[in-house]
Coordinates of C-alpha atoms in Angstrom, one line a residue:
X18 CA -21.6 -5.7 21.2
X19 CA -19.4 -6.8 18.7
X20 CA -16.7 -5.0 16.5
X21 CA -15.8 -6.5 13.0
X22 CA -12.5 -5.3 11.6
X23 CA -13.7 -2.8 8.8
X24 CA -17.2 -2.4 8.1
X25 CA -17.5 -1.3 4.5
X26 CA -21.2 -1.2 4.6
X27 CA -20.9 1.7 7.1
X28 CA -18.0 3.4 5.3
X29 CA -19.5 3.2 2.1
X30 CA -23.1 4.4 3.5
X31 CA -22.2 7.8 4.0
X32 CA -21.7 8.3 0.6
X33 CA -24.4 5.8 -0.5
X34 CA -26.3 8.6 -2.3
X35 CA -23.1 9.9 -4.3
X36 CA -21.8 6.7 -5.4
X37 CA -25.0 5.7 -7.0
X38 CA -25.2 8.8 -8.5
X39 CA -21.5 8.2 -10.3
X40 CA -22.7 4.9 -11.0
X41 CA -25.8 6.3 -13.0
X42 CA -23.8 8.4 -14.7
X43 CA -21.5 6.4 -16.2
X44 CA -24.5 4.0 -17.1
X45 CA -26.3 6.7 -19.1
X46 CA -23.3 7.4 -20.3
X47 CA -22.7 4.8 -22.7
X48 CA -19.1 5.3 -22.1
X49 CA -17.5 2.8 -19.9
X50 CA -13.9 2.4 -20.8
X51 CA -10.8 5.4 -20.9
X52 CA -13.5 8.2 -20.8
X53 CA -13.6 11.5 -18.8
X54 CA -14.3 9.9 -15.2
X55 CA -11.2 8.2 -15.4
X56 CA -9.1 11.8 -16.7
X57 CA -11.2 13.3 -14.1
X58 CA -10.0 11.2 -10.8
X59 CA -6.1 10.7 -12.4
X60 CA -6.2 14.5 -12.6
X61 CA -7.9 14.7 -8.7
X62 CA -5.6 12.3 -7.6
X63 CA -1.8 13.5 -9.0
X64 CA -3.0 16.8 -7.1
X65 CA -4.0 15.0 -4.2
X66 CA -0.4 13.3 -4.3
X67 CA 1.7 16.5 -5.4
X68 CA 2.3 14.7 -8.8
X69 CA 2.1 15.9 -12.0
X70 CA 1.0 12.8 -13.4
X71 CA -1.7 9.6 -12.6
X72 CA -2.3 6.9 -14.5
X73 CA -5.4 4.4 -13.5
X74 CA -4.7 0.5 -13.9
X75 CA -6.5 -2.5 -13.0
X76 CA -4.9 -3.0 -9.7
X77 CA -2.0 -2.3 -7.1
X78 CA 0.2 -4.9 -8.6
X79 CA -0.1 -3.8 -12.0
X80 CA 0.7 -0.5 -10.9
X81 CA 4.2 -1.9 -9.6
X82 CA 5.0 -4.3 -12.4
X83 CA 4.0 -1.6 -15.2
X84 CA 6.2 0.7 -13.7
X85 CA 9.2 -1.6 -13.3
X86 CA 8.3 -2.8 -17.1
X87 CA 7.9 1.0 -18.1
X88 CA 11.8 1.5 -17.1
X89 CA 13.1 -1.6 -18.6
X90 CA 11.1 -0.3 -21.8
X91 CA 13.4 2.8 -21.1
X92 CA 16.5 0.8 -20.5
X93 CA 16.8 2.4 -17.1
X94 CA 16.8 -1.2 -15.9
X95 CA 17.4 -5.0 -17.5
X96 CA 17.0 -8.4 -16.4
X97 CA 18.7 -9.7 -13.5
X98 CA 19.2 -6.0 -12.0
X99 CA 18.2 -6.4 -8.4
X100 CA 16.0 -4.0 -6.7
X101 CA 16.3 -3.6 -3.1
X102 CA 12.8 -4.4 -1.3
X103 CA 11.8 -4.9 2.7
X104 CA 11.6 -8.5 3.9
X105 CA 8.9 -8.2 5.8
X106 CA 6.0 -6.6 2.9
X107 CA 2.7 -7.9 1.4
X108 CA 4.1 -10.6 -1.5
X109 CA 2.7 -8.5 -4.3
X110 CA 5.8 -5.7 -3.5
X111 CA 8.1 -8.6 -4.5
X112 CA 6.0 -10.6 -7.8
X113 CA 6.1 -7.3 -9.1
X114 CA 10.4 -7.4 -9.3
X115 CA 10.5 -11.5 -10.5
X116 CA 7.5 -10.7 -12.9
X117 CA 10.1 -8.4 -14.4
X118 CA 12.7 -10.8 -14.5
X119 CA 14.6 -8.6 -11.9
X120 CA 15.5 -10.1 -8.2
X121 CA 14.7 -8.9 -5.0
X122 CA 17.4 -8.3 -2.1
X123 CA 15.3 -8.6 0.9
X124 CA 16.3 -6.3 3.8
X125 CA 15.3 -6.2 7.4
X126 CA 12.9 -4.0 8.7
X127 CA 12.8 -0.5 11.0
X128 CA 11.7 -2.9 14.3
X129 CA 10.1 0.5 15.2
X130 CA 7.8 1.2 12.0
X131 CA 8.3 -2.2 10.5
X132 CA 9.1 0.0 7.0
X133 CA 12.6 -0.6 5.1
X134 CA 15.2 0.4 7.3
X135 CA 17.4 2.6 5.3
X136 CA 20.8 1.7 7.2
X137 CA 20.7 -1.6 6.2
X138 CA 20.2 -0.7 2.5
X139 CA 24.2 -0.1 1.7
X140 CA 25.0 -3.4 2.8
X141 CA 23.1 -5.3 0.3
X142 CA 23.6 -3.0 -2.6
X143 CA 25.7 -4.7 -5.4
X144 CA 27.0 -3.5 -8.6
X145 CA 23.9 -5.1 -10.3
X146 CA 22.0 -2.8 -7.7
X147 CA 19.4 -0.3 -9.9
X148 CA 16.6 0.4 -7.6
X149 CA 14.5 0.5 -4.2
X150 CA 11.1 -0.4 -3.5
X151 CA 10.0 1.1 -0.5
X152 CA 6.5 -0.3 1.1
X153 CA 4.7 2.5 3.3
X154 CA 4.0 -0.5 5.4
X155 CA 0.3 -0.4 7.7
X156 CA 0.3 3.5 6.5
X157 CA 2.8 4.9 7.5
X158 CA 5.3 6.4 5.2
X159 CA 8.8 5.4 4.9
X160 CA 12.2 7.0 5.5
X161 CA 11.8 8.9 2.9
X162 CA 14.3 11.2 2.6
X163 CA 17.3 9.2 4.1
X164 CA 16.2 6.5 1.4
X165 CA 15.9 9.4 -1.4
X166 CA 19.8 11.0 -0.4
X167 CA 20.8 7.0 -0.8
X168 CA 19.2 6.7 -3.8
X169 CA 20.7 9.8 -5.5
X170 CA 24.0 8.9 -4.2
X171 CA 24.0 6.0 -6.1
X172 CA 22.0 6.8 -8.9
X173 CA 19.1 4.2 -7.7
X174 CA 15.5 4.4 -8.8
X175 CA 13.0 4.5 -6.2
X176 CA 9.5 2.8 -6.3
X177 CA 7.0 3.5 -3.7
X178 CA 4.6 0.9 -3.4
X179 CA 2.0 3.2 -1.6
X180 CA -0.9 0.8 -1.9
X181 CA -1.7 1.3 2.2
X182 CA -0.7 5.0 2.4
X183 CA -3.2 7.1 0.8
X184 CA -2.4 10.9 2.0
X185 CA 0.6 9.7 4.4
X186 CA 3.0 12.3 4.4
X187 CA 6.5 13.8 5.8
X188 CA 7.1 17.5 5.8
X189 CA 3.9 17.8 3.9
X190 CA 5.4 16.3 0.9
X191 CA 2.8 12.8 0.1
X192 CA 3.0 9.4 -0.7
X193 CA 3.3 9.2 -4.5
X194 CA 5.3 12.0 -4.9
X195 CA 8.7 11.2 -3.3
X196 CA 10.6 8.1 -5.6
X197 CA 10.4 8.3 -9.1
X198 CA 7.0 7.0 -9.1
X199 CA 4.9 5.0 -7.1
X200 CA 2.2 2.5 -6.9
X201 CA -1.3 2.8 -5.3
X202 CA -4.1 0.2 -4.5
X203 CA -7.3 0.9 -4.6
X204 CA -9.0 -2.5 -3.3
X205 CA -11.9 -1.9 -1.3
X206 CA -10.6 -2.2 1.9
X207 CA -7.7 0.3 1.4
X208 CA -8.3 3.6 2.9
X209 CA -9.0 4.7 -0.3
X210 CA -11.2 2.1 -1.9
X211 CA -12.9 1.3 -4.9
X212 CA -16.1 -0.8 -5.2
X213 CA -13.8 -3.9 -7.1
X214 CA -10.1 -4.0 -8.1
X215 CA -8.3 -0.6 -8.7
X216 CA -4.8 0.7 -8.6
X217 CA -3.0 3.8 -10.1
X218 CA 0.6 4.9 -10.3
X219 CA 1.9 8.7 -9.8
X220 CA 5.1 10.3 -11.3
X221 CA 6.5 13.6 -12.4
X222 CA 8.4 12.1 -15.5
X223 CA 6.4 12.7 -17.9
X224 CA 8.3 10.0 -20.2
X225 CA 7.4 7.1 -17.9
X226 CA 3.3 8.3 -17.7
X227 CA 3.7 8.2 -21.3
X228 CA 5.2 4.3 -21.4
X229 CA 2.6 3.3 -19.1
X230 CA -0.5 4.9 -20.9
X231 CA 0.8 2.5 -23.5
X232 CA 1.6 -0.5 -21.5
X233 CA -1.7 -0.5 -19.6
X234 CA -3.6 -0.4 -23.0
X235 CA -2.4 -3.7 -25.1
X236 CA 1.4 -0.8 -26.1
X237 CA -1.2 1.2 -27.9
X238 CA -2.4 5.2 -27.4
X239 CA -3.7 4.9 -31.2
X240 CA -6.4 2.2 -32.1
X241 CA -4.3 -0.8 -33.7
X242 CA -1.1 0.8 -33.7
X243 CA 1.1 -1.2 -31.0
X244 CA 4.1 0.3 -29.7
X245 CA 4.8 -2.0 -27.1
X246 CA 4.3 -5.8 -26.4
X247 CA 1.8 -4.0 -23.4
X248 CA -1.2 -5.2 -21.5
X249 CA -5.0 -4.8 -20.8
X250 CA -4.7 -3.0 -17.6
X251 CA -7.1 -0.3 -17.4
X252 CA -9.0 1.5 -14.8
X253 CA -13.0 1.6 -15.8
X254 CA -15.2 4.2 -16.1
X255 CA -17.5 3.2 -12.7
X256 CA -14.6 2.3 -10.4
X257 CA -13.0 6.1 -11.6
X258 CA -16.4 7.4 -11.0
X259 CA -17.4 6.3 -7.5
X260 CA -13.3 7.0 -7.1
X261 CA -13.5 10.8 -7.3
X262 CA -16.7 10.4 -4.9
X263 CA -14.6 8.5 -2.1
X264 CA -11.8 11.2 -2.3
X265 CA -13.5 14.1 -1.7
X266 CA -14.2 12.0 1.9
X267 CA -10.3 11.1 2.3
X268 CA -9.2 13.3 4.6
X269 CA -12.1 13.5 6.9
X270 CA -11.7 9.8 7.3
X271 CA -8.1 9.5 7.7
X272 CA -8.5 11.6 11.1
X273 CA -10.8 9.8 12.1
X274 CA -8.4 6.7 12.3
X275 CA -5.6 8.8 13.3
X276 CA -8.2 9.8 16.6
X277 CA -8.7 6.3 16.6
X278 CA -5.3 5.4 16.7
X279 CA -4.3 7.5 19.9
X280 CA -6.8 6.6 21.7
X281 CA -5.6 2.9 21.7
X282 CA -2.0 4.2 22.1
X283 CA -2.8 6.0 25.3
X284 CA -5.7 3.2 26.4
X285 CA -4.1 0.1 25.7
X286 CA -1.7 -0.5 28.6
X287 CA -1.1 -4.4 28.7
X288 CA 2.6 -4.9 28.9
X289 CA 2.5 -8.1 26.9
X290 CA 1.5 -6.2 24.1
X291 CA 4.1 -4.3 21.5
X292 CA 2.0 -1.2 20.3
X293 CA 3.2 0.7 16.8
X294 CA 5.9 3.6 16.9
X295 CA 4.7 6.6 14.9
X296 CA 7.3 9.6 14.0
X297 CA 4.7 12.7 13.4
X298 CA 1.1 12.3 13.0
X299 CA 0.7 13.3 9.6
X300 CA 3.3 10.4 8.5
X301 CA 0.7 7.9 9.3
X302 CA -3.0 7.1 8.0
X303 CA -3.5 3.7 10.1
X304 CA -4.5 1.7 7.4
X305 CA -3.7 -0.9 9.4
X306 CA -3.4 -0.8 13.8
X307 CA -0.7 -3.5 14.2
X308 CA 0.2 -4.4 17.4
X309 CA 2.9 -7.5 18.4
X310 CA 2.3 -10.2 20.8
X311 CA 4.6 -13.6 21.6
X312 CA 1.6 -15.0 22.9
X313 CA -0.4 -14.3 19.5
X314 CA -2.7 -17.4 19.5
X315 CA -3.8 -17.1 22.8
X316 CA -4.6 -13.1 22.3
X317 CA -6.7 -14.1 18.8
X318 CA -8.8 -16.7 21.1
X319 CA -8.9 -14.2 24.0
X320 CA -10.1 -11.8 21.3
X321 CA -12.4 -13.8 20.0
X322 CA -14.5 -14.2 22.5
X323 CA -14.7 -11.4 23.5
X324 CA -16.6 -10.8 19.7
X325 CA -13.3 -8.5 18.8
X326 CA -12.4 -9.5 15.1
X327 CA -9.0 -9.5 14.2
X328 CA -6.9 -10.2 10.9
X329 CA -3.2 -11.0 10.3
X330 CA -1.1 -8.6 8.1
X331 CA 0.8 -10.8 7.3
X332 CA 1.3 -14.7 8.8
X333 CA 4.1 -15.4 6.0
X334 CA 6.6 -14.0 4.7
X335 CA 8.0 -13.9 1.5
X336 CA 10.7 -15.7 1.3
X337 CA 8.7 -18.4 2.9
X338 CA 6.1 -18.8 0.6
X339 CA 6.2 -22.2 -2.0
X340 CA 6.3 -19.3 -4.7
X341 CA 9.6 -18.0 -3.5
X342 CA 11.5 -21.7 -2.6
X343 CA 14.6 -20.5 -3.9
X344 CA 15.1 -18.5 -0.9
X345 CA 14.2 -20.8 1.7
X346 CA 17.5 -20.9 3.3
X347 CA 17.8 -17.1 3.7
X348 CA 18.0 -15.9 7.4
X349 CA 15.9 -13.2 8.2
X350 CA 15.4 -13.5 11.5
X351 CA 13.6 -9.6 12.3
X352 CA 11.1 -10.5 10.0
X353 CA 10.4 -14.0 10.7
X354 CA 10.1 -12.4 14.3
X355 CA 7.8 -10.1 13.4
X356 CA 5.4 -12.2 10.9
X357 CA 4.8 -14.6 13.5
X358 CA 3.7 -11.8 16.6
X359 CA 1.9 -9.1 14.6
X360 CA -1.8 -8.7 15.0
X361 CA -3.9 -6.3 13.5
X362 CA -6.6 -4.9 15.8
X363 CA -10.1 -2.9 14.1
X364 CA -9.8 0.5 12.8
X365 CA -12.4 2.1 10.9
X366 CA -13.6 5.5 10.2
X367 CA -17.0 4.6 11.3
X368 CA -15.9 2.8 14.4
X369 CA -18.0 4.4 17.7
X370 CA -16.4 5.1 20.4
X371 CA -18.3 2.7 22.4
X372 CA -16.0 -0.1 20.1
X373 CA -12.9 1.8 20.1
X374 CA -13.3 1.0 24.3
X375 CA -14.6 -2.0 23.7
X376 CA -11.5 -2.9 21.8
X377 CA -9.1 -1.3 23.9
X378 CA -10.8 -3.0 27.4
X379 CA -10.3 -6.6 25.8
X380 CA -7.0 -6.0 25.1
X381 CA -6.0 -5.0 28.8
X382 CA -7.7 -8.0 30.2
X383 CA -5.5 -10.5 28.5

């Protein structure tokens, strides 16, 4: 037997029925842009968040950047203010601050949750200081509320860039409806996935929905009249359709992984292996299983063989890439650390239990 890291195939199959159904329904249609499936799902999805407002875009990153663009619009932010962002995240957290002519102040992680770790924050803060992107990193959500009290103490905006941490929550309250706004992705491997690109952004200000309905849709909400210098960043028709199907399945899948994710906590058992720190169950949705390793290599080719597929979230980081060489010389040693151990391990909703011990068996005999 062998276990592939997410089978969408199988994910997507139990809705197979459902989605073509959406699909047939946009076709006959004839509407396929800015129509009532995409009101429908931004409506579904606010609620699901505990946000008053959803706007669909073309992707995660445009859902960052639009938002960042949104509040210079607003002259809540200019260029060259910094914005505070973790070291260690996906590189999209960080084009969406330099696409905005803004700079990122990269900050060590939590070592526990690999998330921003909020008593590091103070130390980098500058007067030219305006805001905080927080990444819900592998799922689980940030320190939300310690990086909130900062935030207001300061007068900071927050961004949560919530692309892996659909339905994560603390105290009940979701991802997408603690900062000012935040950004979700909707690629098809995300735990809430479309069938192609997809992203969306939540907020309760009802002023920056409004900027970004205008942004996303060339700075126009009335045919050829341009308010803005915007975009063409819109969520279609199909993608909101078969979007509203997947969400009604959310939940159901998330504790699955969550099931799936103590049983490797309480099998796995190999001291060379690192496994993740979770506060609370409900503060984690396991998009990602990421375990750390100094032997990495060796455990990918023990893996391997074993027919166990694994993926690297992420091998680089940021400030390391060719497209950031200007920050070359920064040390950040935690999350150079951490890029080069971390391994991510299968979890799926549709993973049998049969792989889950398959999985967990390999791991112990390395």
């Amino acid at each position: 037997m062998s276990v592939s890291f997410l089978d969408l195939k199988s994910v997507n199959n139990e809705m197979n029925a459902e989605l073509k159904e959406a699909c047939a329904r946009v076709i006959d249609s004839g509407w396929y842009i800015s129509g009532s499936e995409l009101k429908t799902f931004e409506k579904s999805f606010a609620d699901y968040c505990g946000a008053k407002y959803c706007l669909g875009v073309a992707n995660g990153l445009d859902a960052l950047t639009l938002t960042l663009r949104a509040w210079k619009e607003m002259g809540k932010l200019k260029d060259g203010d910094e914005v505070i962002v973790p070291a260690n995240t996906y590189i999209a957290s960080v084009l969406a601050v330099t696409e905005n002519k803004l700079v990122p102040v990269f900050v060590e992680p939590d070592e526990r949750t690999y998330n921003l770790d909020p008593k590091l924050i103070k130390d980098k803060m500058t007067s030219k200081t305006k805001a905080i992107l927080p990444v819900h990193l592998y799922g689980q959500l940030a320190a939300m509320p310690e990086i909130m009290k900062i935030a207001q103490d300061h007068g900071l905006l927050v961004l949560e860039d919530s692309a892996q941490a659909h339905g994560a929550s603390i105290d009940g309250k979701r991802a997408g409806n603690w900062g000012d706004a935040s950004g979700f992705s909707f690629y098809p491997g995300k735990n809430l996935g479309a069938l192609g690109d997809a992203g969306a952004m939540t907020t309760n200000d009802g002023n920056l929905a409004d900027v970004i309905d205008h942004l996303r849709n060339y700075g126009s909400k009335i045919k050829y009249k341009n308010e803005f210098k915007g975009v063409n960043s819109r969520l279609d028709e199909i993608q909101a359709a078969m979007l509203s199907v997947k969400l009604k399945y959310l939940m159901a899948q998330t504790e699955r992984r969550r099931d799936i994710a103590e049983t490797y906590m309480k099998g796995i058992t190999n001291s060379q292996i690192l496994l993740p720190k979770v506060e609370a169950r409900e503060n984690h949705v396991w998009h990602l299983f990421v375990v750390r390793t100094a032997n990495r290599e060796k455990l990918v080719e023990h893996l391997t063989k074993n027919q166990i597929q694994t993926l690297i979230h992420y091998p680089i980081p940021p400030h390391k890439q060719a497209a950031y060489k200007e920050y070359y010389d920064l040390s950040i040693p935690l999350t150079e650390k951490i890029h080069q151990e971390v391994l991510s391990l299968p979890i799926g909703p549709t993973m049998s239990e049969a792989e889950v011990q398959l999985v967990i068996q390999a791991v112990n005999s390395f």
